[in-house]
Coordinates of C-alpha atoms in Angstrom, one line a residue:
M21 CA 145.3 57.4 97.1
N22 CA 144.2 54.4 94.8
R23 CA 147.0 53.8 93.0
E24 CA 145.8 51.5 90.8
K25 CA 142.8 53.8 89.9
I26 CA 145.4 56.5 89.2
Q27 CA 147.3 54.2 86.8
K28 CA 144.2 53.5 84.8
L29 CA 143.2 57.2 84.6
E30 CA 146.6 58.1 83.4
H31 CA 146.5 55.0 80.8
Q32 CA 143.2 56.5 79.6
L33 CA 144.6 60.1 79.3
Q34 CA 147.2 59.0 76.8
D35 CA 144.6 58.7 74.1
S36 CA 141.8 61.4 75.6
Q37 CA 141.0 64.4 73.6
A38 CA 139.5 68.0 74.5
G39 CA 136.7 67.9 77.3
K40 CA 137.5 64.4 78.0
R41 CA 141.2 65.0 78.8
V42 CA 140.2 67.9 81.0
D43 CA 137.8 65.7 82.9
L44 CA 140.4 62.7 83.4
L45 CA 143.1 65.4 84.1
N46 CA 140.8 66.8 87.0
E47 CA 139.9 63.2 88.5
I48 CA 143.7 62.3 88.7
A49 CA 144.1 65.6 90.7
W50 CA 141.1 65.1 92.8
E51 CA 142.2 61.3 93.3
L52 CA 145.9 62.3 94.4
G53 CA 144.7 64.9 96.9
F54 CA 146.8 65.6 99.9
N55 CA 148.5 62.2 99.7
D56 CA 150.5 63.7 96.7
M57 CA 149.7 67.5 96.3
S58 CA 152.7 68.4 94.2
R59 CA 151.4 66.0 91.6
A60 CA 148.0 66.9 92.3
T61 CA 148.4 70.5 91.6
E62 CA 150.5 69.9 88.3
Y63 CA 147.3 67.9 87.0
A64 CA 145.0 70.5 88.2
Q65 CA 147.4 73.4 86.4
Q66 CA 146.9 71.3 83.0
A67 CA 143.4 70.6 83.5
F68 CA 142.6 74.4 84.3
A69 CA 144.7 75.7 81.2
L70 CA 143.1 73.2 78.8
A71 CA 139.4 74.1 80.1
Q72 CA 140.2 77.8 79.7
E73 CA 141.2 77.2 76.0
L74 CA 138.3 75.0 75.2
V75 CA 136.0 77.4 77.4
Y76 CA 134.8 74.4 79.3
E77 CA 132.9 76.0 82.3
T78 CA 132.7 72.6 84.4
G79 CA 136.3 72.0 83.9
I80 CA 137.4 75.4 84.8
A81 CA 135.5 75.2 88.2
Q82 CA 136.5 71.6 88.9
S83 CA 140.3 72.4 88.3
T84 CA 139.7 75.7 90.4
L85 CA 138.6 73.9 93.3
S86 CA 141.4 71.3 93.4
L87 CA 144.0 74.3 93.1
A88 CA 142.2 75.7 96.4
Y89 CA 143.0 72.7 97.9
S90 CA 146.4 73.1 97.2
D91 CA 146.4 76.7 98.4
Y92 CA 144.8 75.3 101.7
F93 CA 147.6 72.8 101.8
H94 CA 150.2 75.8 101.7
A95 CA 148.5 77.8 104.1
R96 CA 147.4 80.3 101.2
Y97 CA 144.1 80.6 102.9
E98 CA 142.8 83.8 101.1
Q99 CA 143.6 82.4 97.6
A100 CA 142.0 79.1 98.6
L101 CA 138.6 80.8 99.7
A102 CA 138.6 82.9 96.7
K103 CA 139.1 79.9 94.3
V104 CA 136.4 78.0 96.1
Q105 CA 134.0 80.7 95.7
S106 CA 134.6 80.7 91.8
A107 CA 133.7 77.2 91.7
M108 CA 130.8 77.4 93.7
E109 CA 129.4 80.1 91.3
V110 CA 129.7 77.6 88.4
F111 CA 128.2 74.6 90.5
R112 CA 125.4 76.4 91.8
K113 CA 124.5 77.8 88.6
N114 CA 124.5 74.5 86.8
N115 CA 123.1 72.6 90.1
D116 CA 125.8 70.5 90.5
Q117 CA 125.3 69.2 94.0
S118 CA 128.5 67.2 93.9
G119 CA 130.4 70.3 93.1
I120 CA 128.3 72.5 95.7
A121 CA 129.1 69.5 98.5
N122 CA 133.0 69.5 97.7
C123 CA 133.1 73.5 97.5
L124 CA 131.3 73.6 101.1
N125 CA 134.0 71.2 102.1
G126 CA 136.6 73.2 100.7
Y127 CA 135.3 76.7 102.7
G128 CA 135.4 74.3 105.7
F129 CA 138.9 73.5 105.2
A130 CA 140.0 77.0 104.3
Y131 CA 138.1 78.3 107.6
W132 CA 139.6 75.6 109.6
G133 CA 143.1 76.9 108.4
I134 CA 142.2 80.3 109.2
G135 CA 141.0 79.4 112.6
E136 CA 137.5 79.9 112.4
Y137 CA 136.2 76.7 113.7
E138 CA 132.7 77.4 113.8
K139 CA 132.2 78.3 110.4
A140 CA 134.8 75.5 109.2
L141 CA 132.2 73.2 111.3
N142 CA 129.0 74.7 109.6
Y143 CA 130.5 74.4 106.1
M144 CA 131.6 70.5 106.6
L145 CA 128.4 69.6 108.3
E146 CA 126.6 71.0 105.2
S147 CA 128.8 69.2 102.8
L148 CA 128.1 65.9 104.5
K149 CA 124.5 66.5 104.4
L150 CA 124.6 66.8 100.7
F151 CA 127.3 63.7 100.5
N152 CA 124.8 61.9 102.7
E153 CA 121.8 62.6 100.2
D154 CA 123.6 61.8 97.1
G155 CA 125.0 58.4 98.6
Q156 CA 128.6 59.1 97.9
K157 CA 129.9 56.9 100.9
E158 CA 133.6 57.7 100.4
R159 CA 133.1 61.3 100.2
K160 CA 131.0 61.2 103.3
A161 CA 133.4 59.1 105.2
W162 CA 136.5 61.8 104.3
S163 CA 133.9 64.2 105.3
L164 CA 133.2 62.9 108.9
T165 CA 137.0 62.5 109.3
S166 CA 137.8 66.0 108.6
I167 CA 135.0 66.8 110.9
G168 CA 136.4 64.8 113.5
A169 CA 139.6 66.6 113.2
V170 CA 138.1 69.9 113.7
Y171 CA 136.5 68.8 116.9
E172 CA 139.6 67.7 118.2
N173 CA 141.2 71.2 117.6
I174 CA 138.5 73.0 119.7
K175 CA 139.1 70.0 122.4
D176 CA 135.5 68.5 122.0
Y177 CA 136.9 65.1 122.3
E178 CA 133.5 63.4 122.5
N179 CA 132.5 64.4 119.1
A180 CA 135.6 63.9 117.6
I181 CA 135.5 60.5 118.6
K182 CA 132.1 60.1 117.2
F183 CA 132.7 61.6 113.9
H184 CA 136.0 59.7 113.5
Q185 CA 134.3 56.5 114.6
A186 CA 131.7 57.0 112.0
S187 CA 134.2 57.7 109.4
L188 CA 135.8 54.0 110.1
E189 CA 132.5 52.0 109.9
I190 CA 132.0 53.5 106.3
F191 CA 135.6 52.8 105.4
R192 CA 135.5 49.4 106.5
E193 CA 132.3 48.8 104.8
I194 CA 133.3 50.2 101.5
D195 CA 136.7 48.3 102.0
H196 CA 138.8 51.5 101.7
K197 CA 141.9 50.8 103.4
L198 CA 143.7 54.1 103.0
G199 CA 140.4 56.0 104.8
E200 CA 140.4 53.1 107.6
G201 CA 143.9 54.0 108.6
R202 CA 143.3 57.8 108.7
A203 CA 139.9 57.2 110.7
L204 CA 142.2 55.1 113.1
S205 CA 144.9 57.4 113.2
G206 CA 142.4 60.3 114.1
I207 CA 140.8 58.2 116.9
G208 CA 144.4 57.3 118.2
T209 CA 145.1 61.1 118.2
V210 CA 142.2 62.0 120.2
H211 CA 143.3 59.5 122.9
Q212 CA 146.7 61.0 122.7
R213 CA 145.2 64.5 123.4
Q214 CA 143.2 63.0 126.3
G215 CA 146.1 61.1 127.9
N216 CA 145.0 57.9 127.0
D217 CA 148.2 56.8 125.9
G218 CA 147.5 52.9 125.9
K219 CA 144.7 53.3 123.7
A220 CA 146.3 55.8 121.5
L221 CA 149.2 53.6 120.8
E222 CA 146.8 50.6 120.1
Y223 CA 145.2 52.6 117.4
H224 CA 148.3 54.4 116.2
T225 CA 149.9 51.0 115.7
R226 CA 146.9 49.3 113.6
C227 CA 146.8 52.6 111.3
L228 CA 150.7 51.9 111.1
Q229 CA 150.3 48.5 109.8
I230 CA 147.7 49.5 107.2
F231 CA 150.0 52.3 105.8
Q232 CA 152.8 49.8 105.7
E233 CA 150.7 47.5 103.7
L234 CA 149.7 50.5 101.4
D235 CA 153.1 51.6 101.0
N236 CA 151.9 55.0 101.9
A237 CA 155.0 56.8 103.0
L238 CA 153.6 60.2 104.0
S239 CA 150.9 58.4 106.2
E240 CA 153.1 55.9 107.7
S241 CA 155.7 58.7 108.8
R242 CA 152.8 60.4 110.5
A243 CA 151.9 57.4 112.4
L244 CA 155.7 56.4 113.3
N245 CA 156.1 60.2 114.5
D246 CA 152.5 59.7 116.8
I247 CA 154.1 56.4 118.2
G248 CA 157.5 57.8 118.6
E249 CA 155.8 60.8 121.0
I250 CA 153.8 58.3 122.8
Y251 CA 157.0 56.0 123.7
Q252 CA 159.0 59.6 124.5
K253 CA 156.4 60.6 126.9
Q254 CA 156.3 57.0 128.5
G255 CA 160.0 57.3 129.1
K256 CA 160.7 54.3 126.7
L257 CA 163.2 56.2 124.9
D258 CA 164.7 53.3 122.8
E259 CA 161.5 52.5 121.2
A260 CA 160.7 56.3 120.6
L261 CA 164.3 56.8 119.0
E262 CA 163.5 54.0 116.7
N263 CA 160.0 55.3 115.5
H264 CA 161.2 58.9 115.2
T265 CA 164.3 57.7 113.2
Q266 CA 162.0 56.1 110.9
A267 CA 159.8 58.8 110.6
L268 CA 162.7 61.1 109.6
Q269 CA 163.9 59.1 107.2
L270 CA 160.7 58.7 105.3
R271 CA 160.3 62.3 105.7
Q272 CA 163.4 63.0 104.1
E273 CA 163.1 60.9 101.2
L274 CA 159.5 62.6 100.3
G275 CA 161.0 65.8 100.7
I276 CA 158.4 67.2 103.1
K277 CA 160.4 70.0 105.2
P278 CA 157.7 71.0 107.6
A279 CA 157.6 67.6 108.7
E280 CA 161.1 66.8 108.6
I281 CA 161.8 69.5 110.9
T282 CA 159.1 68.2 113.2
S283 CA 161.1 64.9 113.6
L284 CA 164.2 66.6 113.8
L285 CA 163.0 68.5 117.0
N286 CA 161.5 65.4 118.5
L287 CA 164.8 63.8 118.1
G288 CA 166.5 66.7 119.9
R289 CA 164.2 66.6 122.6
L290 CA 164.8 62.5 122.8
F291 CA 168.6 62.9 123.0
N292 CA 168.4 65.6 125.7
Q293 CA 166.2 63.0 127.6
K294 CA 168.5 60.5 127.1
R295 CA 171.4 62.8 128.4
D296 CA 173.4 63.0 125.3
P297 CA 173.1 66.7 124.4
E298 CA 175.6 66.3 121.9
Q299 CA 173.8 64.2 119.8
A300 CA 170.7 66.3 120.6
I301 CA 172.4 69.4 118.9
R302 CA 173.4 67.9 116.0
Y303 CA 169.5 67.2 115.2
L304 CA 168.6 70.7 116.6
Q305 CA 170.9 72.4 114.3
N306 CA 169.9 70.7 111.4
A307 CA 166.5 71.6 112.2
L308 CA 167.2 75.5 113.0
Q309 CA 168.8 75.5 109.6
L310 CA 165.8 74.0 107.6
A311 CA 163.2 76.4 109.8
E312 CA 165.5 79.4 108.9
R313 CA 165.9 78.5 105.4
Y314 CA 162.0 78.4 105.1
G315 CA 161.3 81.0 107.4
A316 CA 159.2 78.8 110.0
K317 CA 159.5 80.9 112.9
P318 CA 157.3 78.5 115.2
K319 CA 160.0 75.8 114.6
I320 CA 162.9 78.4 114.9
F321 CA 161.6 79.0 118.4
Q322 CA 161.4 75.4 119.4
A323 CA 164.7 74.7 118.1
L324 CA 166.3 77.6 120.1
E325 CA 164.6 76.7 123.4
I326 CA 165.4 73.0 122.9
L327 CA 169.1 73.9 122.2
S328 CA 169.4 76.1 125.4
V329 CA 168.4 72.9 127.3
S330 CA 171.0 71.0 125.5
H331 CA 173.8 73.6 126.2
E332 CA 172.5 73.5 129.8
L333 CA 172.9 69.7 130.2
M334 CA 176.6 70.2 128.8
G335 CA 177.3 73.1 131.3
N336 CA 177.7 75.7 128.8
Y337 CA 175.5 78.1 130.7
Q338 CA 176.2 81.4 128.4
K339 CA 175.4 79.7 125.4
A340 CA 172.0 78.3 127.0
L341 CA 171.2 81.7 127.9
E342 CA 172.0 83.2 124.5
D343 CA 169.6 80.6 122.9
Y344 CA 166.9 81.1 125.4
K345 CA 166.9 84.8 124.8
A346 CA 166.9 84.3 121.3
S347 CA 164.0 81.8 121.1
Q348 CA 162.1 84.3 123.5
A349 CA 162.6 87.1 120.9
V350 CA 161.7 84.8 118.1
R351 CA 158.5 83.7 120.4
A352 CA 157.5 87.5 120.7
E353 CA 157.7 87.8 116.9
V354 CA 155.6 84.6 116.4
F355 CA 153.1 85.8 118.9
N356 CA 152.7 89.6 116.9
E357 CA 152.7 87.6 113.9
D358 CA 150.1 85.4 115.1
S359 CA 147.9 88.6 116.1
N360 CA 148.4 90.0 113.0
T361 CA 147.5 86.9 111.2
K362 CA 144.5 86.4 113.2
I363 CA 143.2 89.9 112.2
K364 CA 144.1 89.3 108.8
N365 CA 142.1 86.2 108.7
M366 CA 139.2 87.9 110.3
Q367 CA 139.5 90.7 107.2
I368 CA 139.7 87.6 104.7
S369 CA 136.7 86.1 106.3
F370 CA 134.7 89.4 106.1
E371 CA 135.6 90.0 102.7
V372 CA 134.7 86.5 101.6
E373 CA 131.5 86.6 103.2
K374 CA 130.8 89.9 101.7
A375 CA 131.9 88.5 98.3
E376 CA 129.9 85.4 98.6
Q377 CA 126.6 87.6 99.4
E378 CA 127.4 89.7 96.8
A379 CA 127.8 86.7 94.5
E380 CA 124.9 85.3 95.7
I381 CA 122.8 88.2 95.0
H382 CA 124.0 88.8 91.6
R383 CA 123.1 84.9 90.8
L384 CA 119.6 85.1 92.2
K385 CA 118.8 88.4 91.0
N386 CA 116.2 87.3 88.6
I387 CA 114.9 84.3 91.0
E388 CA 114.7 86.8 93.6
L389 CA 112.8 89.1 91.9
A390 CA 110.0 86.4 90.5
E391 CA 110.1 85.2 94.2
A392 CA 109.4 88.7 95.6
L393 CA 107.0 89.4 92.9
S394 CA 105.3 86.0 93.9
N395 CA 105.7 86.8 97.8
L396 CA 104.1 90.4 96.9
K397 CA 101.0 88.8 95.4
Q398 CA 100.7 86.3 98.2
A399 CA 100.9 88.9 100.8
Q400 CA 98.7 91.2 98.9
A401 CA 96.1 88.2 98.7
Q402 CA 96.6 87.5 102.4
L403 CA 96.0 91.0 103.2
I404 CA 92.9 91.1 101.2
Q405 CA 91.5 87.9 102.7
S406 CA 92.5 89.2 106.0
E407 CA 90.8 92.6 105.4
K408 CA 87.6 90.8 104.0
M409 CA 87.5 88.5 107.0
A410 CA 88.1 91.0 109.4
A411 CA 85.6 93.4 107.9
L412 CA 82.8 90.3 107.7
G413 CA 83.6 89.9 111.2
S414 CA 83.1 93.5 112.3
L415 CA 80.1 93.5 110.3
I416 CA 78.5 90.3 111.6
A417 CA 79.7 91.4 115.0
G418 CA 77.6 94.5 114.6
V419 CA 74.4 92.4 112.9
V420 CA 74.6 90.2 115.7
H421 CA 74.3 92.8 118.1
E422 CA 71.9 94.8 116.3
V423 CA 69.3 92.1 115.2
N424 CA 69.4 90.0 118.4
S425 CA 67.7 92.5 120.3
P426 CA 64.9 93.3 118.0
I427 CA 64.6 89.5 117.1
A428 CA 64.1 88.8 120.6
V429 CA 61.5 91.4 120.8
I430 CA 59.9 89.9 117.9
N431 CA 59.6 86.5 119.3
S432 CA 58.8 87.6 122.3
G433 CA 55.9 89.8 120.8
A434 CA 54.8 86.8 118.8
D435 CA 54.5 84.7 121.7
I436 CA 52.6 87.0 123.4
T437 CA 50.0 87.7 120.6
D438 CA 49.7 84.3 120.0
R439 CA 48.7 83.4 123.6
A440 CA 46.3 86.4 123.4
L441 CA 45.0 85.1 120.2
Q442 CA 44.6 81.6 121.6
K443 CA 42.5 83.0 124.6
A444 CA 40.3 85.5 122.4
Q445 CA 39.7 82.5 120.3
S446 CA 38.5 80.3 123.2
E447 CA 36.6 83.1 124.8
L448 CA 34.7 83.9 121.6
S449 CA 34.0 80.2 120.8
A450 CA 32.7 79.7 124.4
A451 CA 30.3 82.8 124.2
R452 CA 29.0 81.5 120.7
L453 CA 28.2 78.1 122.1
Q454 CA 26.6 79.7 125.2
D455 CA 24.5 82.4 123.5
G456 CA 23.9 80.4 120.1
R457 CA 25.2 83.7 118.7
Q458 CA 26.4 83.4 115.0
D459 CA 27.6 87.2 114.6
N460 CA 31.1 86.6 115.8
G461 CA 32.1 84.5 113.0
H462 CA 34.0 87.0 111.3
L463 CA 35.9 87.8 114.6
L464 CA 37.0 84.2 114.9
R465 CA 38.1 84.4 111.1
A466 CA 39.9 87.6 111.8
L467 CA 41.6 85.9 114.6
N468 CA 42.6 82.7 112.9
I469 CA 44.3 85.2 110.1
L470 CA 46.3 87.1 112.8
A471 CA 47.2 83.7 114.6
D472 CA 48.6 82.6 111.0
N473 CA 50.6 85.8 110.9
T474 CA 51.8 85.3 114.1
R475 CA 53.3 81.9 113.5
A476 CA 55.0 83.3 110.2
T477 CA 56.2 86.1 111.8
R478 CA 57.7 83.5 114.8
D479 CA 59.0 81.3 111.7
A480 CA 60.7 84.3 110.2
G481 CA 62.2 85.4 113.5
Q482 CA 63.6 81.9 114.1
R483 CA 64.9 81.8 110.6
I484 CA 66.8 85.1 111.1
A485 CA 68.2 84.0 114.3
D486 CA 69.5 80.4 112.4
I487 CA 71.1 82.8 109.8
I488 CA 72.7 84.8 112.5
S489 CA 74.1 81.5 114.3
N490 CA 75.2 80.4 111.0
L491 CA 77.2 83.6 110.4
K492 CA 78.8 83.2 114.0
N493 CA 79.7 79.6 113.5
F494 CA 81.2 80.7 110.0
V495 CA 83.7 83.6 111.2
R496 CA 83.6 81.9 114.9
L497 CA 83.1 85.2 116.6
D498 CA 83.0 83.9 120.2
E499 CA 85.9 81.8 120.2
A500 CA 89.7 81.9 120.2
E501 CA 91.3 81.6 117.0
L502 CA 93.6 78.4 117.7
Q503 CA 91.1 75.8 119.2
F504 CA 89.3 72.3 118.9
A505 CA 86.7 72.5 116.3
D506 CA 84.3 70.1 114.7
L507 CA 84.7 70.6 110.9
H508 CA 81.1 69.0 110.4
E509 CA 79.6 72.1 111.9
G510 CA 81.9 74.1 109.7
I511 CA 80.5 72.5 106.6
D512 CA 77.1 72.7 107.6
S513 CA 77.2 76.3 108.7
T514 CA 78.8 77.2 105.0
L515 CA 76.1 75.0 103.6
A516 CA 73.3 77.0 105.1
L517 CA 75.0 80.3 103.8
L518 CA 75.4 79.1 100.7
A519 CA 71.6 77.6 100.6
S520 CA 70.4 80.2 98.1
K521 CA 73.3 79.3 95.6
F522 CA 72.1 75.8 95.4
S523 CA 68.5 76.4 94.5
E524 CA 66.7 73.2 93.2
K525 CA 69.2 72.6 90.6
I526 CA 71.9 71.2 92.9
E527 CA 71.5 68.3 95.2
I528 CA 73.8 68.0 98.2
I529 CA 74.7 64.4 99.3
K530 CA 76.9 64.3 102.9
N531 CA 78.7 61.3 103.5
Y532 CA 80.0 62.0 106.8
G533 CA 82.3 59.6 108.8
T534 CA 83.3 60.0 112.5
L535 CA 85.5 62.9 112.7
P536 CA 87.6 63.9 115.7
K537 CA 87.8 67.5 116.9
I538 CA 91.2 69.1 115.7
Q539 CA 93.2 72.0 116.8
C540 CA 92.7 74.5 113.9
Y541 CA 91.9 78.0 112.7
P542 CA 88.1 77.3 112.4
H543 CA 87.2 80.6 110.6
E544 CA 89.9 80.0 108.1
L545 CA 89.0 76.3 107.5
N546 CA 85.5 77.6 107.1
Q547 CA 86.6 80.1 104.4
V548 CA 88.1 77.0 102.6
F549 CA 84.9 75.2 102.6
M550 CA 82.9 78.5 101.4
T551 CA 85.4 78.8 98.4
L552 CA 85.4 75.2 97.3
L553 CA 81.5 74.7 97.7
R554 CA 80.5 78.3 96.0
N555 CA 83.0 77.2 93.2
A556 CA 81.3 73.5 93.0
A557 CA 77.9 75.5 92.9
E558 CA 79.2 77.8 90.0
A559 CA 80.5 75.1 88.0
I560 CA 77.1 73.2 87.8
E561 CA 75.4 74.8 84.7
E562 CA 72.3 72.9 84.7
K563 CA 71.4 70.3 87.2
G564 CA 74.0 68.4 89.3
T565 CA 75.2 66.9 92.5
I566 CA 77.8 68.0 94.9
Y567 CA 79.2 65.0 97.2
I568 CA 80.8 66.0 100.4
T569 CA 82.6 62.7 102.1
T570 CA 84.6 62.9 105.1
T571 CA 86.8 60.0 106.6
A572 CA 89.2 59.7 109.2
N573 CA 92.3 57.0 110.2
E574 CA 94.6 57.0 113.2
N575 CA 96.5 60.1 112.0
Y576 CA 94.6 62.0 109.3
L577 CA 91.3 63.0 108.6
H578 CA 90.1 63.6 104.8
I579 CA 87.3 65.7 103.4
R580 CA 86.4 65.5 99.8
I581 CA 84.1 67.9 97.7
R582 CA 83.1 66.4 94.4
D583 CA 80.7 68.4 91.8
T584 CA 79.2 66.9 88.8
G585 CA 80.2 70.5 86.8
R586 CA 82.0 71.6 83.9
G587 CA 85.4 70.5 85.0
I588 CA 88.9 72.2 84.5
P589 CA 90.7 72.1 81.7
S590 CA 94.2 70.1 82.0
E591 CA 96.3 73.2 80.8
Q592 CA 95.0 74.8 83.9
I593 CA 94.9 72.4 86.4
N594 CA 98.7 72.9 87.3
Q595 CA 98.2 76.8 87.8
I596 CA 95.0 76.4 89.9
F597 CA 96.5 77.4 93.1
E598 CA 98.5 80.3 91.7
L599 CA 97.9 84.0 92.1
G600 CA 96.5 85.5 89.1
F601 CA 94.2 87.7 87.3
G602 CA 90.9 86.9 85.4
Y603 CA 87.7 88.2 83.8
K604 CA 84.1 88.1 85.5
D605 CA 81.1 90.1 84.9
A606 CA 83.1 92.4 82.5
R607 CA 85.7 93.2 85.2
V608 CA 89.3 92.3 86.0
R609 CA 89.6 90.3 89.4
M610 CA 92.3 89.0 91.2
R611 CA 92.1 85.4 91.6
I612 CA 92.9 84.7 95.4
G613 CA 90.2 82.1 96.3
L614 CA 91.8 78.6 95.6
P615 CA 95.7 80.1 96.3
M616 CA 94.1 81.1 100.0
C617 CA 92.8 77.8 100.3
Y618 CA 96.2 76.2 99.4
T619 CA 98.0 78.4 102.0
V620 CA 95.4 77.7 104.8
I621 CA 95.6 74.1 104.4
R622 CA 99.5 74.5 104.1
K623 CA 99.4 76.4 107.4
H624 CA 97.4 73.3 109.1
R625 CA 100.3 71.3 107.8
G626 CA 98.0 69.5 105.5
Q627 CA 97.4 68.7 101.8
I628 CA 95.2 69.7 99.0
L629 CA 94.8 68.1 95.9
V630 CA 92.7 68.5 92.6
A631 CA 91.5 66.2 90.2
S632 CA 89.2 66.9 87.2
A633 CA 88.0 66.1 83.7
V634 CA 86.4 68.4 81.3
G635 CA 82.6 67.5 81.4
E636 CA 82.8 65.1 84.0
G637 CA 83.4 67.4 87.2
T638 CA 86.2 68.3 89.9
T639 CA 87.3 66.9 93.0
F640 CA 89.1 68.6 95.8
S641 CA 90.4 66.3 98.6
I642 CA 92.0 68.0 101.8
T643 CA 94.0 66.1 104.3
L644 CA 94.7 67.3 107.6
P645 CA 96.6 65.9 110.5
I646 CA 94.7 65.0 113.6
A647 CA 97.5 65.7 116.2
A648 CA 98.4 69.3 116.6

């Protein structure tokens, strides 16, 4: 608690009005926090009332969150969770990251109080992430301290020390003395739980000095109590008495009754150890009266149990037995109440989670509908594309199977015919020379024509074989899906299949660098090349050029496809990768080509960018990682 800051805020409050006054009230309440919860609650209530009067939504949310922490402080966990949820709805609607982080932390505290430690840690760690992203060092440090305390509760001492130490470093960096003291106290408590009394005493003594310098009575009383417990365990009863007495005095002055009862119980135990049961009974009876007044049954049980020891030391065995029996009866009640509380807390947790889900569904209804529509379009496009590729694959597989055999027969027949023609031509030429006959000239001419036709047939067969090969390369029928592939082969196969679209009006200029093979889905990348190259060709209305450039560095390879076509208007460039509908050939068609390109490249952990200018052309740049 920064007293100077609070005094400054309270001074500003005197001349403030309306919304500014709400903000100041909330800031003071937040600054007071757990150090003076009574005043913090008072300021938060004022802020809440004024914010409601002004219909100031953010002010209502902030004051509601402060009141949630007050509920947590007083163990009203159900009310705390409800208030956090109410505040969270506003902060999420306004995308207030700081408010969201504080609410997540509030959820963490409430679940911590309920005993749902896993949920508490999940919420606190999520809030820590947001505090870290926003650069809020102080909030981050306090979050680290809370997380350390939760880990201590579940006896994960390694993580407890880790988080307390991290908070200590930040508090020292920002010169936040109170935070530094709390972090030291947390580390000391962990060592105390582990039985490392020497280290525990060292840390508690250091934090005590800080709290005394800050004149922070609440924290000072805690440190004195912890030090007293260590001395008491070590048998240094005079030192323990001094610390417990000082802690009790501070707690009585502060009026914090639960802490006062704890100190009275510790002193009762201490005087029993000192074999002074009469003095012990005086402290224990005071503790019992306070515990009964406030209905603190766990404290009642402890007081009665320690009183039975005191009476036993005095030789009053009947009274000792009565107190012991009474303590066990209260203990049974506490056990039953604890069981009922756990069941109730489970119900609270369930109801809060259910309410959170319902609120989130309501808040995101329109967004989810839009996302659902987008996802539906995407799924439909992917389905269409998958079905197209599957149909194409089946078609090409059938074509390959059906065409390979006839092509082999054609090529074989052409080869045999060519050899037969060569032999016939040779024999006719020899006979003509031997006999000097001129009447077989027409036969030679006919054979020459047949030879030309045979060569044409063989060339046509080879072209068909090349087309089949390019189709196979395009859909990669004979290879596994995820594999190492040479992207130059895919680009070249695509160019071969699109050759008829390019005709004479389009010049293709390839500037290939050295590309390593990468692990990918080749048929999907080939579909990307097909879409981009076909679009480039269609964008060139008269003569033009398509440039294909590839390069690679240590980690990435780059493919750039640039055309000199008509270009894309600036108002359309931002929606180019979005699914939609358009007109073509007097028909309405779904635009799935470029969206699918985007999806495929993202699937490969890559990036696709577009740059275009009307009348100058368009460039698509693809970046793909080399490592799988």
